[in-house]
Coordinates of C-alpha atoms in Angstrom, one line a residue:
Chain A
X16 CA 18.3 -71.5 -26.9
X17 CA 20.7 -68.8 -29.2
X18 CA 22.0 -66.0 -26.9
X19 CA 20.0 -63.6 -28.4
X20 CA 17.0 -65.1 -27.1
X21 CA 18.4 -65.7 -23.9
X22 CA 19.7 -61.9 -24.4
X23 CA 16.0 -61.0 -24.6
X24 CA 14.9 -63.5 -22.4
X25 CA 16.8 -61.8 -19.5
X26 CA 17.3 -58.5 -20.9
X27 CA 16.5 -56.7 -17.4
X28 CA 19.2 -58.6 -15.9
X29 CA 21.7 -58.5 -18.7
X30 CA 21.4 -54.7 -18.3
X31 CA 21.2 -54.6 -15.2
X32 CA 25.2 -56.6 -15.3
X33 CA 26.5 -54.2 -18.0
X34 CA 25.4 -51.5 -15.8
X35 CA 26.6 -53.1 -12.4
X36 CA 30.2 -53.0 -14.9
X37 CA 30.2 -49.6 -16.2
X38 CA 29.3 -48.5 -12.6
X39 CA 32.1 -50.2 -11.0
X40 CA 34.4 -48.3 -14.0
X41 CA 32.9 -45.1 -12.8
X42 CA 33.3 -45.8 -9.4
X43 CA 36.8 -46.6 -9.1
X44 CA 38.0 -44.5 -11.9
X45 CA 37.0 -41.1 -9.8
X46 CA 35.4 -39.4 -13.2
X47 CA 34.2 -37.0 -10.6
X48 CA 36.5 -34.6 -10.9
X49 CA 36.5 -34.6 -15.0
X50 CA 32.5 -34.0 -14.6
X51 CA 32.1 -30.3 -13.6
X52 CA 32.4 -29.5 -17.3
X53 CA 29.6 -31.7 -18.0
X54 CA 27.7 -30.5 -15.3
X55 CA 27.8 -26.8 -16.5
X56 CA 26.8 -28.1 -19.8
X57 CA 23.7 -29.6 -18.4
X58 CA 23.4 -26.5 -16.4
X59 CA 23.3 -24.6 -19.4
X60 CA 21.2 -26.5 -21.1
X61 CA 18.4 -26.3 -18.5
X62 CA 19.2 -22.9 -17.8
X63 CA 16.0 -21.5 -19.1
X64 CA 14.4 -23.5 -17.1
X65 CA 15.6 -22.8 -14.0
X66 CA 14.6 -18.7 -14.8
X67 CA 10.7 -20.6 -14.4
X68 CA 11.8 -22.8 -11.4
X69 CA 13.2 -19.3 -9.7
X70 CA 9.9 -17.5 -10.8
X71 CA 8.2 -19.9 -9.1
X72 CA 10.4 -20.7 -6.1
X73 CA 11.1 -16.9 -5.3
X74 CA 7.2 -15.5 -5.6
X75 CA 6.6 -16.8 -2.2
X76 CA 9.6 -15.1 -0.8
X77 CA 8.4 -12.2 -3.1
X78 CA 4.9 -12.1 -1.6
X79 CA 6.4 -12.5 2.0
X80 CA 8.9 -9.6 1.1
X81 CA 5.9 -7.9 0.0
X82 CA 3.7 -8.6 2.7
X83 CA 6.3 -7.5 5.2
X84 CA 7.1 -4.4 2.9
X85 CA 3.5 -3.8 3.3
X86 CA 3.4 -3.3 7.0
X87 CA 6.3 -1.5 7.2
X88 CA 5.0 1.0 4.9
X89 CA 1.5 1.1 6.2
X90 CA 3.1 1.9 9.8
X91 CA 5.1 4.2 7.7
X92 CA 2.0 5.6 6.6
X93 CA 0.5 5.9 10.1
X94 CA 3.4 8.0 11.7
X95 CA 3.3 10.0 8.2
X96 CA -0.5 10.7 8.6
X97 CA 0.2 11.9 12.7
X98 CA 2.9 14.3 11.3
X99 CA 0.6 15.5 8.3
X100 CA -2.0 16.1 11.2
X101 CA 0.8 18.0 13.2
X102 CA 1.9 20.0 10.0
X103 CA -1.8 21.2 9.2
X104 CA -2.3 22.1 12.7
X105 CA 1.1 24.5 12.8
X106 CA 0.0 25.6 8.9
X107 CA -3.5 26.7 10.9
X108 CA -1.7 28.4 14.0
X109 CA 1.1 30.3 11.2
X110 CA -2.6 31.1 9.4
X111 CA -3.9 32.7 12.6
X112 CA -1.1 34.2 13.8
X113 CA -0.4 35.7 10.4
X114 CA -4.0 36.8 10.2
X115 CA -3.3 38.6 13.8
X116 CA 0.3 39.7 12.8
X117 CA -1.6 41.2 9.5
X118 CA -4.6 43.2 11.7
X119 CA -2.3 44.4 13.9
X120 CA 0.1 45.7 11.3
X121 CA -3.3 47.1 9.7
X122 CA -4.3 48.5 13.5
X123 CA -1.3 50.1 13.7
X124 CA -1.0 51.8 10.5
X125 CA -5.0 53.3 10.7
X126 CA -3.7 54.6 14.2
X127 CA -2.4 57.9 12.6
X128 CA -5.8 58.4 10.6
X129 CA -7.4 58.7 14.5
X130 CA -4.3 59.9 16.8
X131 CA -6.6 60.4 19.8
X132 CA -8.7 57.5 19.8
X133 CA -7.3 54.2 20.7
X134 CA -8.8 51.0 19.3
X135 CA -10.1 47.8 21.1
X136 CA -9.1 44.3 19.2
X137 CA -12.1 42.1 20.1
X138 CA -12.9 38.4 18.9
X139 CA -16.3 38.1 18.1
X140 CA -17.9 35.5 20.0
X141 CA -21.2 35.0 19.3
X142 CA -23.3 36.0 16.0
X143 CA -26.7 34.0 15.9
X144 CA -28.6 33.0 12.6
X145 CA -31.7 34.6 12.9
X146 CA -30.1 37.9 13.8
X147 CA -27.3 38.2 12.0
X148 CA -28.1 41.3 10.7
X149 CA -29.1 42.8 13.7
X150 CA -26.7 42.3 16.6
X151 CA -23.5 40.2 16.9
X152 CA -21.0 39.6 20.4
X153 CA -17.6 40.0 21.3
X154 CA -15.0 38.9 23.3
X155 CA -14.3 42.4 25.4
X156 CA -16.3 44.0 28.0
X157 CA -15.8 46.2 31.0
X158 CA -12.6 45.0 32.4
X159 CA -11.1 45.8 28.6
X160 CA -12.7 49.5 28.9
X161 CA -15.3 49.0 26.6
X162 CA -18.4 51.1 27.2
X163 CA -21.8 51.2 25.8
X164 CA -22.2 53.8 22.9
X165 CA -18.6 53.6 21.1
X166 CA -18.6 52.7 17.7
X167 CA -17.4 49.4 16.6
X168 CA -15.0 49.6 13.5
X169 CA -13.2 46.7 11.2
X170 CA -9.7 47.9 9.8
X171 CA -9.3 46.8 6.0
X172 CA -6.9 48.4 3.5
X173 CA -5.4 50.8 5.6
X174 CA -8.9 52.6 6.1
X175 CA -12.0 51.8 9.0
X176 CA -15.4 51.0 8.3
X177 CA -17.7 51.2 10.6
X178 CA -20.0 48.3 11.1
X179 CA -22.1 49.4 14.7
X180 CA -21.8 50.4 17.8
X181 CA -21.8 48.9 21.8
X182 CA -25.3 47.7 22.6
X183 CA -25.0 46.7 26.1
X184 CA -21.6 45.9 28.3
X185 CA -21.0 42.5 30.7
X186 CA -17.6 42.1 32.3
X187 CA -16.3 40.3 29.8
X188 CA -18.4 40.3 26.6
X189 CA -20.4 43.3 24.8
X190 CA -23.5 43.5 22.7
X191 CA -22.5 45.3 19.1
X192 CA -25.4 46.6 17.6
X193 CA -24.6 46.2 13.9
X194 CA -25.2 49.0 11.3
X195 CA -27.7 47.2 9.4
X196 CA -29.9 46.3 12.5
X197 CA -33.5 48.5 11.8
X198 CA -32.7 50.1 15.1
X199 CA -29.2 51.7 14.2
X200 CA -29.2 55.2 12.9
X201 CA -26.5 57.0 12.3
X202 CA -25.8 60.4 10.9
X203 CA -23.7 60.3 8.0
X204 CA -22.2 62.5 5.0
X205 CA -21.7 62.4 1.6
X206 CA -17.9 62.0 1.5
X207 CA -16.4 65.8 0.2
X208 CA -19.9 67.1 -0.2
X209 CA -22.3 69.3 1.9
X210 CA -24.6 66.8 1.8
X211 CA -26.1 65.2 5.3
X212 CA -28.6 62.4 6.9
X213 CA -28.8 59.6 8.6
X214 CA -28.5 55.8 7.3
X215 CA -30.7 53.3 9.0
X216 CA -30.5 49.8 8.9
X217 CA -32.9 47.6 6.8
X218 CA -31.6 43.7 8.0
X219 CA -30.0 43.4 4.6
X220 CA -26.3 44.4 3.8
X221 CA -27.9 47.6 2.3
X222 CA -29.0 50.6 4.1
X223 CA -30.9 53.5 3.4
X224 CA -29.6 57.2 4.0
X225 CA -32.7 59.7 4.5
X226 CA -33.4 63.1 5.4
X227 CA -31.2 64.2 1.7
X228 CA -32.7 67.0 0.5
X229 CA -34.5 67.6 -2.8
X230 CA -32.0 70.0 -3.9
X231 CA -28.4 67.8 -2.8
X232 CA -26.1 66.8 -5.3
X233 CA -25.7 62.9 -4.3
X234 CA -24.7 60.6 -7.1
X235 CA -25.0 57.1 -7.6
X236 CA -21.1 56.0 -6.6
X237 CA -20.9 58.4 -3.7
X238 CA -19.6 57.6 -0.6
X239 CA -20.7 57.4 2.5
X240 CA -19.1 58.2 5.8
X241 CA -19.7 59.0 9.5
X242 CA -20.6 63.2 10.1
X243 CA -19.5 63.2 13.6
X244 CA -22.7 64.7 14.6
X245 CA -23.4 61.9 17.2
X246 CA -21.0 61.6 20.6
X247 CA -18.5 59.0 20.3
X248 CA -18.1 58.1 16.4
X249 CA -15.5 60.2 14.8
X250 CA -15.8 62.0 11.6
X251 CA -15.0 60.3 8.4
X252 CA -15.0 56.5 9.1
X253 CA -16.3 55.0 5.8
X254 CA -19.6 53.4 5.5
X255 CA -20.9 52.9 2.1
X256 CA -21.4 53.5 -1.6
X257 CA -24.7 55.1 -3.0
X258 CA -25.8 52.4 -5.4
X259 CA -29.7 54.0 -5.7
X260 CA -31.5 56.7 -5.5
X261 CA -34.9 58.0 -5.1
X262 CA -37.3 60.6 -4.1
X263 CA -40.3 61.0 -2.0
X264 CA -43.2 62.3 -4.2
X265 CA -45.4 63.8 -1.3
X266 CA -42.1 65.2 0.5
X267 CA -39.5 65.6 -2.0
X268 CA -37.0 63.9 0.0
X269 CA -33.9 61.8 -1.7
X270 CA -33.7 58.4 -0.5
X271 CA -30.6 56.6 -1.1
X272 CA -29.3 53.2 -0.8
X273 CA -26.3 52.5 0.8
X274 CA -24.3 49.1 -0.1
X275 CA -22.0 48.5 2.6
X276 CA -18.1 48.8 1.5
X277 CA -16.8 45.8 3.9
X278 CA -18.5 43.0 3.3
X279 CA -20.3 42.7 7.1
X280 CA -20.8 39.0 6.7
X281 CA -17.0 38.1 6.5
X282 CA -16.3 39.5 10.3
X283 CA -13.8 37.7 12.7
X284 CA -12.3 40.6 14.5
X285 CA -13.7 43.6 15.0
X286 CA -12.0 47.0 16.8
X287 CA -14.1 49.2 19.0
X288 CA -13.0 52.8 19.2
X289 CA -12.3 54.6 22.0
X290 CA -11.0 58.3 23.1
X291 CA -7.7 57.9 25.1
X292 CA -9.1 61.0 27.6
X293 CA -12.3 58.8 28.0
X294 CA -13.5 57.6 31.7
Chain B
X29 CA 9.3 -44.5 -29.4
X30 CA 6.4 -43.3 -27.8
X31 CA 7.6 -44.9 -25.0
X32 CA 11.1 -43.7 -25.3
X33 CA 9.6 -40.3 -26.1
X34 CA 7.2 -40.1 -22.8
X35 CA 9.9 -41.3 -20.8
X36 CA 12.5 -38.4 -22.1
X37 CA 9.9 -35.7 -21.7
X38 CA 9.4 -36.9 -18.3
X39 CA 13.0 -37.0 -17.2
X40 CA 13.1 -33.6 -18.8
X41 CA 10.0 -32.3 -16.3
X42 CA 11.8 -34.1 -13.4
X43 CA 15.0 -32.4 -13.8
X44 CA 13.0 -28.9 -13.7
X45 CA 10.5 -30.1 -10.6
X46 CA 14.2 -31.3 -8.9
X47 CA 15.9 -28.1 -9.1
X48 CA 12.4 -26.5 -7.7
X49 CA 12.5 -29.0 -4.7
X50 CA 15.8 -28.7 -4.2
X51 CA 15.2 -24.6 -3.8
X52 CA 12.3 -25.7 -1.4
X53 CA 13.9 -28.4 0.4
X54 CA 17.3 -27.8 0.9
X55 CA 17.6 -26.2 3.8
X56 CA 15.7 -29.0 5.8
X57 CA 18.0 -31.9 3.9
X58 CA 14.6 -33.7 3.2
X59 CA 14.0 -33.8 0.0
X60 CA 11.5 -36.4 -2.0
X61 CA 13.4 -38.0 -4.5
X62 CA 11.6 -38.0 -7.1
X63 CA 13.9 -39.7 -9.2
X64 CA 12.9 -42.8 -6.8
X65 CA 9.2 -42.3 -7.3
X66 CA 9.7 -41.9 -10.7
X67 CA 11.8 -45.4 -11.0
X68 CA 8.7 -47.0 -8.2
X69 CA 6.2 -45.7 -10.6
X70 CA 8.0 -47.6 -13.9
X71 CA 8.8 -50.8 -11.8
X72 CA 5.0 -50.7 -10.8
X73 CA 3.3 -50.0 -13.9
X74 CA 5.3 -49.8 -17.8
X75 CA 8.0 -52.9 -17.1
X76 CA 11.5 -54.0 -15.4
X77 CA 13.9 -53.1 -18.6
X78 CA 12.1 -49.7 -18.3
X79 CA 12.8 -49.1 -14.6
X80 CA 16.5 -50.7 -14.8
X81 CA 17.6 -48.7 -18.1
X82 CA 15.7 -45.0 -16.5
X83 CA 17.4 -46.0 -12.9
X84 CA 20.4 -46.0 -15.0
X85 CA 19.7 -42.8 -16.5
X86 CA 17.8 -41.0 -13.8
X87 CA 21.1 -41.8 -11.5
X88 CA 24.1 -40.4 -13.5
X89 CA 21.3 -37.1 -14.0
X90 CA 21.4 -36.8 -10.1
X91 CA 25.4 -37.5 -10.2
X92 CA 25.8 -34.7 -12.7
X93 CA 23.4 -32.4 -11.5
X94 CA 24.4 -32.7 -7.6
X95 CA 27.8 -32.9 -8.1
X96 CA 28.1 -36.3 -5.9
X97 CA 30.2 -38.9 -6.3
X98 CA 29.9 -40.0 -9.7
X99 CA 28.5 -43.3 -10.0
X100 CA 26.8 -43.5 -6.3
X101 CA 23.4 -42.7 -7.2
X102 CA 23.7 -44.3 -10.4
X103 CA 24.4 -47.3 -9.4
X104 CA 21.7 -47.1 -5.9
X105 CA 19.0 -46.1 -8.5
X106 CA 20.0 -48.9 -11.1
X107 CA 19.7 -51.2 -8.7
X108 CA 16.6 -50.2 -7.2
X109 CA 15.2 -50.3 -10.6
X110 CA 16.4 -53.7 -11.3
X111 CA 15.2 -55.0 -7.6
X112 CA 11.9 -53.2 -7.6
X113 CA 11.1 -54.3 -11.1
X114 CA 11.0 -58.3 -10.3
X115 CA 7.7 -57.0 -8.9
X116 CA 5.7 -56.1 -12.4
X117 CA 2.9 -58.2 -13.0
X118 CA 3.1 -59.5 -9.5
X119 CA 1.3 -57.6 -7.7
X120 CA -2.0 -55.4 -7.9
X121 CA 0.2 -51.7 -8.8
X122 CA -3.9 -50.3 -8.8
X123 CA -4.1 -50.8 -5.0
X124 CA -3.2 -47.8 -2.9
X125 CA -1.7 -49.7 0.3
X126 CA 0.6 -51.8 -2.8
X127 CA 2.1 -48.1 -4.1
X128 CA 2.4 -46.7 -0.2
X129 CA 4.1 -50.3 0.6
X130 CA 6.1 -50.1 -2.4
X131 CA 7.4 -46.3 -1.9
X132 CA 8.0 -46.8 2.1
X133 CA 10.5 -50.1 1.3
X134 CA 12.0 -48.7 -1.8
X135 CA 13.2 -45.6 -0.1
X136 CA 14.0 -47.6 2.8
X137 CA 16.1 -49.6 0.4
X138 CA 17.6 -46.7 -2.1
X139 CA 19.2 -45.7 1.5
X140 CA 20.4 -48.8 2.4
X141 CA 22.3 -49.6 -1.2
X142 CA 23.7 -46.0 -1.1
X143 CA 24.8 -47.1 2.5
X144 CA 26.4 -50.6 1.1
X145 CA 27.8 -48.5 -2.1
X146 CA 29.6 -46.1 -0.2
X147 CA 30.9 -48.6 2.0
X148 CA 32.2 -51.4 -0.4
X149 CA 33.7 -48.8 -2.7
X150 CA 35.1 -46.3 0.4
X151 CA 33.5 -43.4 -0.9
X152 CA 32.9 -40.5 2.0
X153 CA 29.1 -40.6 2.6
X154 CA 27.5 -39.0 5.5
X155 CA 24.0 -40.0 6.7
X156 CA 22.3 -37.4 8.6
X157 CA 19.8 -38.0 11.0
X158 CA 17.1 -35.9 9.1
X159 CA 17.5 -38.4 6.1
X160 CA 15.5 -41.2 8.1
X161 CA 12.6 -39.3 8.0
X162 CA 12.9 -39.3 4.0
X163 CA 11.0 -42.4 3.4
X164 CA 8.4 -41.0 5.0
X165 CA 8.5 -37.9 3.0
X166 CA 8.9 -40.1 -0.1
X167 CA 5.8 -42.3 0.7
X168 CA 3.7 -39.4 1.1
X169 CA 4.9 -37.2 -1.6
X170 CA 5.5 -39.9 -3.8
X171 CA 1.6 -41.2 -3.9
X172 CA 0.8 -37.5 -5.5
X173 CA 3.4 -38.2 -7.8
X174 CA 2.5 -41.5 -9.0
X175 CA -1.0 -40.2 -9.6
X176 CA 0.3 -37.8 -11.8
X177 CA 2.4 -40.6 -13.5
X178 CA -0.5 -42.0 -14.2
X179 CA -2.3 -39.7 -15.7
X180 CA 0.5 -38.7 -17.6
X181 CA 1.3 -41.5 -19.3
X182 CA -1.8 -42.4 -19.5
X183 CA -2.2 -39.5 -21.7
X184 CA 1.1 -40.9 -24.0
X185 CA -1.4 -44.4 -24.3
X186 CA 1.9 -46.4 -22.6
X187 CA -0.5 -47.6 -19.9

C-alpha cells in the first residue's frame, strides 16, 4: 500500500490529526486576542445580513410595542372622548347662556320703545303638533304675574312682534293663544297710514287683515302693526307685511294678507307684556 | 463542487439563522447549536470527511463570530465530526428514533469534549446550569432542522 492510498484510505482520520495539530497551535498560541480584527471583517461581511436577521428578530418586539402602543392610545382615546363629551356639553351651556345673555341684552334695549310696560321672559313649554298654529305653553303663570288677556311678544332686532296673547293662566304655566289661531283677532293698522282692521288667524303663518275699506291706500309691502284699540296690547308692536290683496265684489271690502315678519315657527322664548301699574 | 457549493451556501444560511437565534436565545443561555445539528446531519447522511472538514470549519466560524476562545469550539466540533462520522453507513440515518438518538448523545458529547478541552488546555470555561437542558433543546430543535437538511440538499442532488 503507497501513502497516498493509505492517505485516501483514512482520509477522515488523517484530517481529523492535522486538525487535532493545527488546534493544539491555536490553542496554546492564544490567537484570540489577534482575532477581533477578523471577527469585524466577518461582521462586515455578513452585515447585510444581519439588517434581515434584525427585521425579523425585532418585528415581534415591534408588534408587542405596537400592541401595547395600541392600548395606551385607545385608553387615550377613551379619556379624550369623556372630555370631548364634557367640552360639547360646556359649548351647549356657553350656547344657551349666550342665547339668554343675547335676549336679555335685546329685552333690555326694546325696554325704552315701551317705558311703562314691563316684560315677562317665559320658556315655552309645550307646543303640540296638531296645533301648532293654534295655541302654544309657557313656563310662567300666576305666581310670575301673568294674567289672561296680555299680549305675548318675541323681541328680535331691537323691535317686538307680537305673536298672541294669554289664553288661560295655572300657577305655574299659561295658555298663549297664538296670532295665527282662527280664533285670534286683533285690531291692527297700516303702519304710518290711516288705514285700520282686524287680522285674524287662518292656521297658516299668514293672516288675513279685514274690514279695509274700498277706498284705503294699502299696498302690497305695507306693514302691519298693533292699533291699540283692544285693552292690554300697546300701540305699534309689529305684526306683518301685506304680501296680497283683494276685494270683496258684493261688499267692496279689501282683503289683505298678512305674512308674519318673525318667523312663528322658530320660537324658544317668548315675553309677555305687562303694565307696571297693573293688578 | 456541488457538494462543496451546497455545503458553503449552507454554512452561509447558518451563520444568518445563528445570529437570529442568538437575538432569540440569548437571554435564556439555551441556544440550539445549530452548528452541531448541522455536523449530526453530515455524519448521518453525505459522509465522515464531510462532517470532520465542516466540524472544522463550522468551529473556527463560532470562535470568530462569538469571540470565544479561539480554538475551543473548533476543536469540540472537529471532533464531534470525526466521532459521529464512524457512524455513516452503519446505521439506518432514515429512522426517526436513530436522528433523536443521535442528536441527544452528540450534544451530550459536544459538552463533554468542550468540558475535557477546557480542562486539558486550562482555558477559563464556565458551565451553567441552564446549559444541561441544551441537549434537550438540540434534540428537539434539531429534528426540524435535519428535515430541512434534507430537503435541502436533497434539492442540491447530494443525497
Amino acid at each position: 500500500m503507497t501513502l497516498k492510498e493509505f492517505l485516501l484510505k483514512h482520509r477522515p482520520t488523517v484530517l481529523f490529526i492535522v486538525f487535532s495539530i493545527l488546534n493544539i497551535i491555536f490553542l496554546t498560541s492564544g490567537l484570540t486576542s489577534y482575532l477581533r480584527t477578523v471577527r469585524s471583517f466577518f461582521i462586515y461581511f455578513f452585515s447585510f445580513g444581519y439588517i434581515p436577521a434584525n427585521k425579523v428578530v425585532n418585528y415581534p418586539v415591534e408588534v408587542y410595542n405596537r400592541f401595547l402602543k395600541l392600548i395606551y392610545i385607545t385608553e387615550e382615546n377613551r379619556k379624550l372622548l369623556q372630555q370631548v363629551k364634557k367640552l360639547l356639553l360646556y359649548k351647549l351651556k356657553y350656547e344657551q347662556l349666550y342665547q339668554t345673555y343675547s335676549r336679555l341684552m335685546e329685552i333690555t334695549n326694546v325696554k325704552n320703545i315701551l317705558p311703562e310696560f314691563s316684560l315677562i321672559d317665559c320658556k315655552i313649554l309645550v307646543r303640540e303638533y296638531f296645533h301648532w298654529y293654534n295655541y302654544l305653553v309657557i313656563l310662567g303663570g300666576k305666581q310670575d304675574g301673568i294674567e289672561e288677556d296680555l299680549p305675548v311678544v318675541v323681541v328680535a332686532n331691537k323691535k317686538l312682534f307680537l305673536i298672541g296673547r294669554i289664553w288661560t293662566v295655572s300657577e305655574k304655566t299659561s295658555k298663549v293663544l297664538l296670532i295665527t289661531d282662527p280664533l285670534s283677532g286683533i285690531p291692527v293698522k297700516v303702519k304710518d297710514k290711516p288705514i285700520q282692521g282686524i287680522v285674524l288667524g287662518e292656521a297658516t303663518p299668514y293672516l288675513v287683515m279685514e274690514y279695509i275699506l274700498p277706498e284705503d291706500d294699502i299696498k302690497i309691502g305695507d306693514v302691519i302693526v298693533t292699533s291699540g284699540l283692544i285693552n292690554n296690547i300697546p300701540e305699534n308692536i309689529e305684526i306683518g307685511t301685506v304680501t296680497n290683496i283683494t276685494a270683496s265684489s258684493t261688499t267692496g271690502f279689501k282683503k289683505a294678507i298678512v305674512k308674519l315678519n318673525y318667523n312663528i315657527n322658530n320660537l324658544d322664548y317668548v315675553s309677555v307684556l305687562k303694565k307696571y301699574n297693573q293688578r | 463542487m456541488k457538494k462543496f457549493l451546497a455545503i458553503i451556501t449552507t454554512l452561509f444560511l447558518l451563520i444568518l439563522t445563528d445570529i437570529i437565534l442568538s437575538k432569540y436565545f440569548g437571554f435564556l443561555k439555551i441556544k440550539p447549536n445549530i452548528w452541531l445539528i448541522h455536523i449530526v446531519y453530515l455524519a448521518l447522511f453525505v459522509g465522515h470527511t464531510e462532517s470532520t472538514v465542516v466540524g472544522f470549519l463550522s468551529g473556527m466560524i463560532i470562535d470568530i463570530l462569538h469571540l470565544t476562545i479561539f480554538g475551543l469550539n473548533t476543536f469540540a466540533l472537529m471532533c464531534l465530526g470525526y466521532f459521529c462520522g464512524w457512524v455513516y453507513k452503519r446505521v439506518d440515518e432514515s429512522l426517526f428514533k436513530v436522528k433523536i438518538i443521535f442528536l441527544f448523545l452528540s450534544s451530550i458529547l459536544f459538552l463533554l469534549l468542550q468540558i475535557i478541552i477546557s480542562k486539558i488546555f486550562s482555558i477559563p470555561h464556565s458551565v451553567p446550569l441552564g446549559i444541561l437542558l441544551t441537549p434537550f433543546v438540540d434534540t428537539i430543535i434539531g429534528y426540524f432542522f435535519i428535515i430541512f437538511f434534507i430537503w435541502y440538499y436533497r434539492n442540491w442532488k447530494i443525497i
